[in-house]
XYZ file of C-alpha atoms in Angstrom:
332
model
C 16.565 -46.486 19.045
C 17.949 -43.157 20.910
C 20.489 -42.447 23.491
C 19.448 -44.098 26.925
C 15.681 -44.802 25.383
C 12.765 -44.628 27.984
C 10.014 -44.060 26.602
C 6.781 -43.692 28.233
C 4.297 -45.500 25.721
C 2.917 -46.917 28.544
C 1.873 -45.147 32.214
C 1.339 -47.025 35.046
C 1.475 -45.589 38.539
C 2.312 -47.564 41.455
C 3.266 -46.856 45.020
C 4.421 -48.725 47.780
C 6.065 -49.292 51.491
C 7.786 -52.311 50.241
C 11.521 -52.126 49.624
C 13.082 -50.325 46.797
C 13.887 -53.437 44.520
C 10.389 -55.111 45.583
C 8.214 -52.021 44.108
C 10.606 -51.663 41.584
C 9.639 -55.702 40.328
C 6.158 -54.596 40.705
C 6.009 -51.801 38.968
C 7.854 -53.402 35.967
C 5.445 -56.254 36.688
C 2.291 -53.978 36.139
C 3.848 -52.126 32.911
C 4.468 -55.458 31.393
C 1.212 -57.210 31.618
C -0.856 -53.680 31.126
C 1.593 -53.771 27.964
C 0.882 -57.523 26.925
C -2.834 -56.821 27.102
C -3.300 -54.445 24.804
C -4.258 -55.306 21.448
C -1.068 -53.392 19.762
C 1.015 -55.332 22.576
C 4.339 -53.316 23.941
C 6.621 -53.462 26.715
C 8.500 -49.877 27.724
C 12.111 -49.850 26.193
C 13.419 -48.884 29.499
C 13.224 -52.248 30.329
C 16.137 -52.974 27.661
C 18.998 -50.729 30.163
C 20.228 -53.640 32.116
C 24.039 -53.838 32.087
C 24.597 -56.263 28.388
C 21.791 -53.560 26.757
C 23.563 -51.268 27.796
C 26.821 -51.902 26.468
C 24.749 -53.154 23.469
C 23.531 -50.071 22.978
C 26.959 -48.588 22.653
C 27.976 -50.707 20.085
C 24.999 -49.627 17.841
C 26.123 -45.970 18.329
C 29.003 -46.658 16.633
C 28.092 -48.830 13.475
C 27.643 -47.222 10.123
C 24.709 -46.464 9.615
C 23.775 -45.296 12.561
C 24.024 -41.570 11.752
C 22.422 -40.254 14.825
C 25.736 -40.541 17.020
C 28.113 -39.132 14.925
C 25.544 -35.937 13.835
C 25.546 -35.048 17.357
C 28.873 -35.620 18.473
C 29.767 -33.096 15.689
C 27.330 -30.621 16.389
C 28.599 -30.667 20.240
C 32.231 -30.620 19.058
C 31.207 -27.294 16.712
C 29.323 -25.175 19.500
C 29.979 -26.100 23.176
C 32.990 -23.948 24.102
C 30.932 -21.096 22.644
C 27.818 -22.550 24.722
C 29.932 -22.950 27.879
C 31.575 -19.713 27.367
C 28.396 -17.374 26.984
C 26.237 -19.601 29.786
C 28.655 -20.361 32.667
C 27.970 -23.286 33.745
C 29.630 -24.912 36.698
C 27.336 -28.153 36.628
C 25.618 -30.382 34.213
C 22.743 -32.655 35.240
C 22.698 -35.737 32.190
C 18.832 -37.272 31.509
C 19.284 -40.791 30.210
C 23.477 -40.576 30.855
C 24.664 -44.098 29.869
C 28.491 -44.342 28.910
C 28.535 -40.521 28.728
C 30.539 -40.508 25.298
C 29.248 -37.469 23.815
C 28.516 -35.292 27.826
C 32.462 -35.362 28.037
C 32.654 -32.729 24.975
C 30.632 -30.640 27.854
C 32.338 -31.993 31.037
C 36.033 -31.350 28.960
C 34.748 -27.422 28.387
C 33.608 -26.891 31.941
C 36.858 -28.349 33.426
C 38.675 -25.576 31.331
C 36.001 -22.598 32.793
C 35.597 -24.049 36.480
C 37.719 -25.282 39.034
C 35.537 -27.657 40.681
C 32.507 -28.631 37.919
C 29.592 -30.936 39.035
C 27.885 -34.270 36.978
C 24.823 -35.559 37.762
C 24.083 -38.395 35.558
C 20.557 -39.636 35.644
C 20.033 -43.175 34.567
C 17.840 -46.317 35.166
C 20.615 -49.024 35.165
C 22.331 -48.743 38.992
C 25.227 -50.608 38.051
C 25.898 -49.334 34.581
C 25.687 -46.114 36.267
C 27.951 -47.235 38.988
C 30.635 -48.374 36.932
C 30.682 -45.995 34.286
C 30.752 -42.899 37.367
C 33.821 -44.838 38.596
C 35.438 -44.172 35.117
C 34.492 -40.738 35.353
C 36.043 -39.558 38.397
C 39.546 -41.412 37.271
C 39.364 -39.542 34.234
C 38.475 -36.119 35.656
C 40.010 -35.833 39.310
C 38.395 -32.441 39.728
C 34.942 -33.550 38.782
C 32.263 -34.006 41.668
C 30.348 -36.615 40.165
C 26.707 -37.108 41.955
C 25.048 -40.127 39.803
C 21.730 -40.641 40.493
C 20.063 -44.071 39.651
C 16.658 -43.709 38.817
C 13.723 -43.805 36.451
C 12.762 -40.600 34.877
C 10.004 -41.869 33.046
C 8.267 -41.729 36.083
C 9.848 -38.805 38.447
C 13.639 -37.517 39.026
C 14.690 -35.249 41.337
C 18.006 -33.498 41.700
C 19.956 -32.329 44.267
C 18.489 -28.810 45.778
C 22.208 -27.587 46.259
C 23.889 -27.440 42.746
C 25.900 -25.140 41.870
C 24.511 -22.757 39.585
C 24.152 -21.594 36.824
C 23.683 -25.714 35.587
C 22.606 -27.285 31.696
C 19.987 -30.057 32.318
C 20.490 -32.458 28.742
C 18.578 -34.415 27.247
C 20.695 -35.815 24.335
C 20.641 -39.193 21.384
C 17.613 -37.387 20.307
C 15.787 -39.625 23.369
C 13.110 -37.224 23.277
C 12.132 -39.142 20.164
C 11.254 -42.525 22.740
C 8.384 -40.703 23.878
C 4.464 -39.931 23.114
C 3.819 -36.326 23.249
C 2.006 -36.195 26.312
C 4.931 -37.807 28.558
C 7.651 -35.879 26.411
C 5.812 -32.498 28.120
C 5.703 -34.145 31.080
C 9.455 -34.851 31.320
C 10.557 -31.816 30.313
C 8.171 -29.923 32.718
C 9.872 -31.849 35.150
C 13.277 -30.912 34.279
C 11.862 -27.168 34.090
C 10.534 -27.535 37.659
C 14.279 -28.260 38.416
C 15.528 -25.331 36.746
C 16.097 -21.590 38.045
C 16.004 -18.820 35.422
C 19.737 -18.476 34.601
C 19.877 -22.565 33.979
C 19.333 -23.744 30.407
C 17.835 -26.633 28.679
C 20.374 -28.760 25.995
C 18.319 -31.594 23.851
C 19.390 -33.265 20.863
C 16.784 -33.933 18.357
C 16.377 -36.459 14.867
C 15.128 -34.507 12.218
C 12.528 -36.165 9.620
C 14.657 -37.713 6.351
C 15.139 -40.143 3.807
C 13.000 -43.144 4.771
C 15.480 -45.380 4.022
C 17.772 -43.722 5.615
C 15.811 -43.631 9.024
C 15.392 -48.030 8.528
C 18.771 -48.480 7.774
C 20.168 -46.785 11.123
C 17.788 -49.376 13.096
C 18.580 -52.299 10.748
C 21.985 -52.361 10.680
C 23.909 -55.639 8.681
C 25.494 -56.784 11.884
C 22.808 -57.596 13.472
C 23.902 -55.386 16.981
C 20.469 -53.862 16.994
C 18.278 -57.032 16.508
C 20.353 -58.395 19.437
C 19.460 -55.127 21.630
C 16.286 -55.755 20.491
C 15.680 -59.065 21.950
C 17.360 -58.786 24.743
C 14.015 -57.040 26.084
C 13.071 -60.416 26.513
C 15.819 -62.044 28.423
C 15.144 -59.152 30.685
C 11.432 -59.952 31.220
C 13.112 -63.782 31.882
C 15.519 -62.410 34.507
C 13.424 -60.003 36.147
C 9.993 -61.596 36.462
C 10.899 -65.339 35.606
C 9.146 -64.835 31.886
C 9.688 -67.894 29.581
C 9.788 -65.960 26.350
C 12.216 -67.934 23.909
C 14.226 -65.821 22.036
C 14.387 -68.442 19.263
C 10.657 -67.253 18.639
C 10.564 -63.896 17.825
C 12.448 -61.534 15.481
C 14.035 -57.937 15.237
C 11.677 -55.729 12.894
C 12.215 -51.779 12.859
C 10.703 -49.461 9.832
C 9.267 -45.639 9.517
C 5.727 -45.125 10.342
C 5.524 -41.715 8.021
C 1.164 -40.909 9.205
C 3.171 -40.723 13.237
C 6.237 -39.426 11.856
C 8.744 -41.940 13.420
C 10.605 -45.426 13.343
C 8.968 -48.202 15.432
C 11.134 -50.999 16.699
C 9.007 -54.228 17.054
C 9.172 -57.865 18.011
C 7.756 -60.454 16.171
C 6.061 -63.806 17.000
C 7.646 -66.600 14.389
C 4.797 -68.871 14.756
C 1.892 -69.256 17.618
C 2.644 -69.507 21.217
C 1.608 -68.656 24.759
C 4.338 -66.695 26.681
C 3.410 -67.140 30.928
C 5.082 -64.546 33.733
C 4.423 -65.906 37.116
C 1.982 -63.354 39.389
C 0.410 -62.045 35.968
C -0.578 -64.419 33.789
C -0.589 -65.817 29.964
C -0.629 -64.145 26.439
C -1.143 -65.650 23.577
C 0.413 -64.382 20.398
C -0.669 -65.637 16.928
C 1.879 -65.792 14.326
C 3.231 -62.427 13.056
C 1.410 -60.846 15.906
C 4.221 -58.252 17.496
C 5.251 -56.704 20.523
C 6.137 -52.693 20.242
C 9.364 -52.241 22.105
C 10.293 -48.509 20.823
C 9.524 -45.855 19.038
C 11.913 -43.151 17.950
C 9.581 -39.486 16.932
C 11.890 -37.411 13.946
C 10.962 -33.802 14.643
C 11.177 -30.632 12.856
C 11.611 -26.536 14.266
C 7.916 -26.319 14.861
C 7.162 -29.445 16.940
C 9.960 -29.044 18.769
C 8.724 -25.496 19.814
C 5.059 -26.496 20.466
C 6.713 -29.233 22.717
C 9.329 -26.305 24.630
C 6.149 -24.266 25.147
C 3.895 -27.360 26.569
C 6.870 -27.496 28.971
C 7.944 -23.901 29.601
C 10.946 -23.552 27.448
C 11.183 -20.872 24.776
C 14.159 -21.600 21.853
C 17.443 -20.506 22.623
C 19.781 -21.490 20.070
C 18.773 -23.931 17.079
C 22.036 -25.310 15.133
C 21.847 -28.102 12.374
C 24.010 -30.543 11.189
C 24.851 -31.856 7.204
C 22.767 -35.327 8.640
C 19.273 -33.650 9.613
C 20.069 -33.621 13.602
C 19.965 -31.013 15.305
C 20.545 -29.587 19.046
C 18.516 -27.169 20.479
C 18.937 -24.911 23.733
C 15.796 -24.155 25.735
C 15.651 -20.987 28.109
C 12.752 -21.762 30.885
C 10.248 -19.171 30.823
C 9.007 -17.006 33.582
């Protein structure tokens, strides 16, 4: 898995008068059982950001082998006061912000340039968001922070009066979580957000070792295979699912024909899972449910995908680990 997955392996549109949280349940209603029905079965990992995946989550970005943290953290820690110094920022807009860990390397190097810098963290989980905002604002008291709870798989917006010049990022190599269709699609969205003098910051996974690549989402702990299933307590929560964890297991290795790690769940033995208003799939024994994928990329996909989404390369630094971080200019 990446920073703040989301990927969009599965696109369902769905729009509604009814209130927020109701077309939110049906919408995550309609991606699950389009999901379930399809004969590789898979349920979008957004669905694993509630509040315990979240913190989860954080705990697998700091276990051994789970490289992917670490690479960036150093690669941010290397180049963003020279970044900050040549661009100007005065805000920062975060896709996918979660705990916001690595984004205060960024945040700490504005507050030195700007008097008054602005956050926007973008993220799916309100409350996560909520609390980890709160944190923010204690720990930088001259820090507007302007989180925005949302799902950018399907649309974000931001608001029209920034400051400017601003850095949308896209970091955790999250760009990974996504097909290449919606990866264009969300970064032509966060170009449609962008003037001229803004730039675009993404962290990328660069292709490696096999075994490297299936130990980082197999870690001895366990952490991930927990994350992992807690996809389904969510579905149990949320739409009153009666998946039993007890019946499926954590299974993550590198697809090297699609170039990236897929993060499945595995039926144990025969069963028929039921989610009340959609109905009941049956799963045969070692049949699996997709939950993630995570694309490795190298120079040249990542520039077919900046000019899909009207970005040109900016700057292109690597670190000893095979991640990288890239800065896109939008084009004209």
């Amino acid at each position: 898995m990446t920073k703040r997955s989301a990927c969009q392996m599965i696109d369902v549109e769905h729009q509604s008068a009814e209130p927020p949280e109701a077309t939110a349940r049906a919408r995550m209603l309609a991606e699950v059982d389009e999901g379930l029905r399809r004969d590789q079965k898979e349920i979008p990992p957004k669905y694993f950001y509630d509040q315990r995946g979240s913190k989860l989550f954080e705990e697998i970005t700091n276990l051994p082998e789970y490289y992917l943290t670490r690479a960036e953290r150093r690669l941010l820690e290397s180049w963003t006061s020279q970044w900050i110094d040549e661009f100007g920022p005065v805000t920062l807009v975060e896709l996918g912000a979660g705990s916001a860990e690595k984004t205060r390397i960024l945040l700490e190097a504005m507050q030195e340039r700007v008097a008054a810098p602005t956050y926007v963290p973008i993220d799916i989980s309100e409350e996560f968001l909520a609390e980890q905002s709160t944190i923010l604002r204690k720990q930088y008291p001259r820090l507007q922070v302007i989180p925005v709870a949302t799902d950018m798989t399907t649309s974000f917006q931001v608001p029209a009066d920034l400051g400017r010049p601003a850095i949308i990022a896209l970091l955790g190599s999250t760009i990974g979580n996504f097909e290449p269709g919606p990866a264009a699609r969300l970064l032509g969205q966060a170009r449609s957000a962008m003037t001229r003098h803004d730039r675009f910051l993404m962290g990328v996974d660069l292709e490696k070792d096999a075994q490297v690549l299936e130990r980082a989402y197999n870690d001895a702990r366990g952490t991930t295979a927990r994350f992992n299933l807690n996809l389904l307590r969510v579905l149990n929560r949320e739409l009153g699912a009666d998946f039993d964890l007890q019946d499926f297991q954590h299974q993550a290795f590198y697809n090297a024909d699609e170039h990236r790690i897929e993060m499945h769940l595995v039926a144990r033995r025969g069963l028929t899972v039921t989610i009340p208003g959609a109905g009941s799939y049956r799963f045969a024994s070692g049949e699996t449910i997709r939950t993630e994928i995570s694309c490795k990329f190298d120079r040249q996909r990542v520039a077919d995908l900046f000019l899909q989404s009207g970005f040109t390369i900016d700057r292109w630094v690597v670190g000893a680990d095979g991640f990288a971080l890239v800065m896109g200019t939008p084009m004209d």
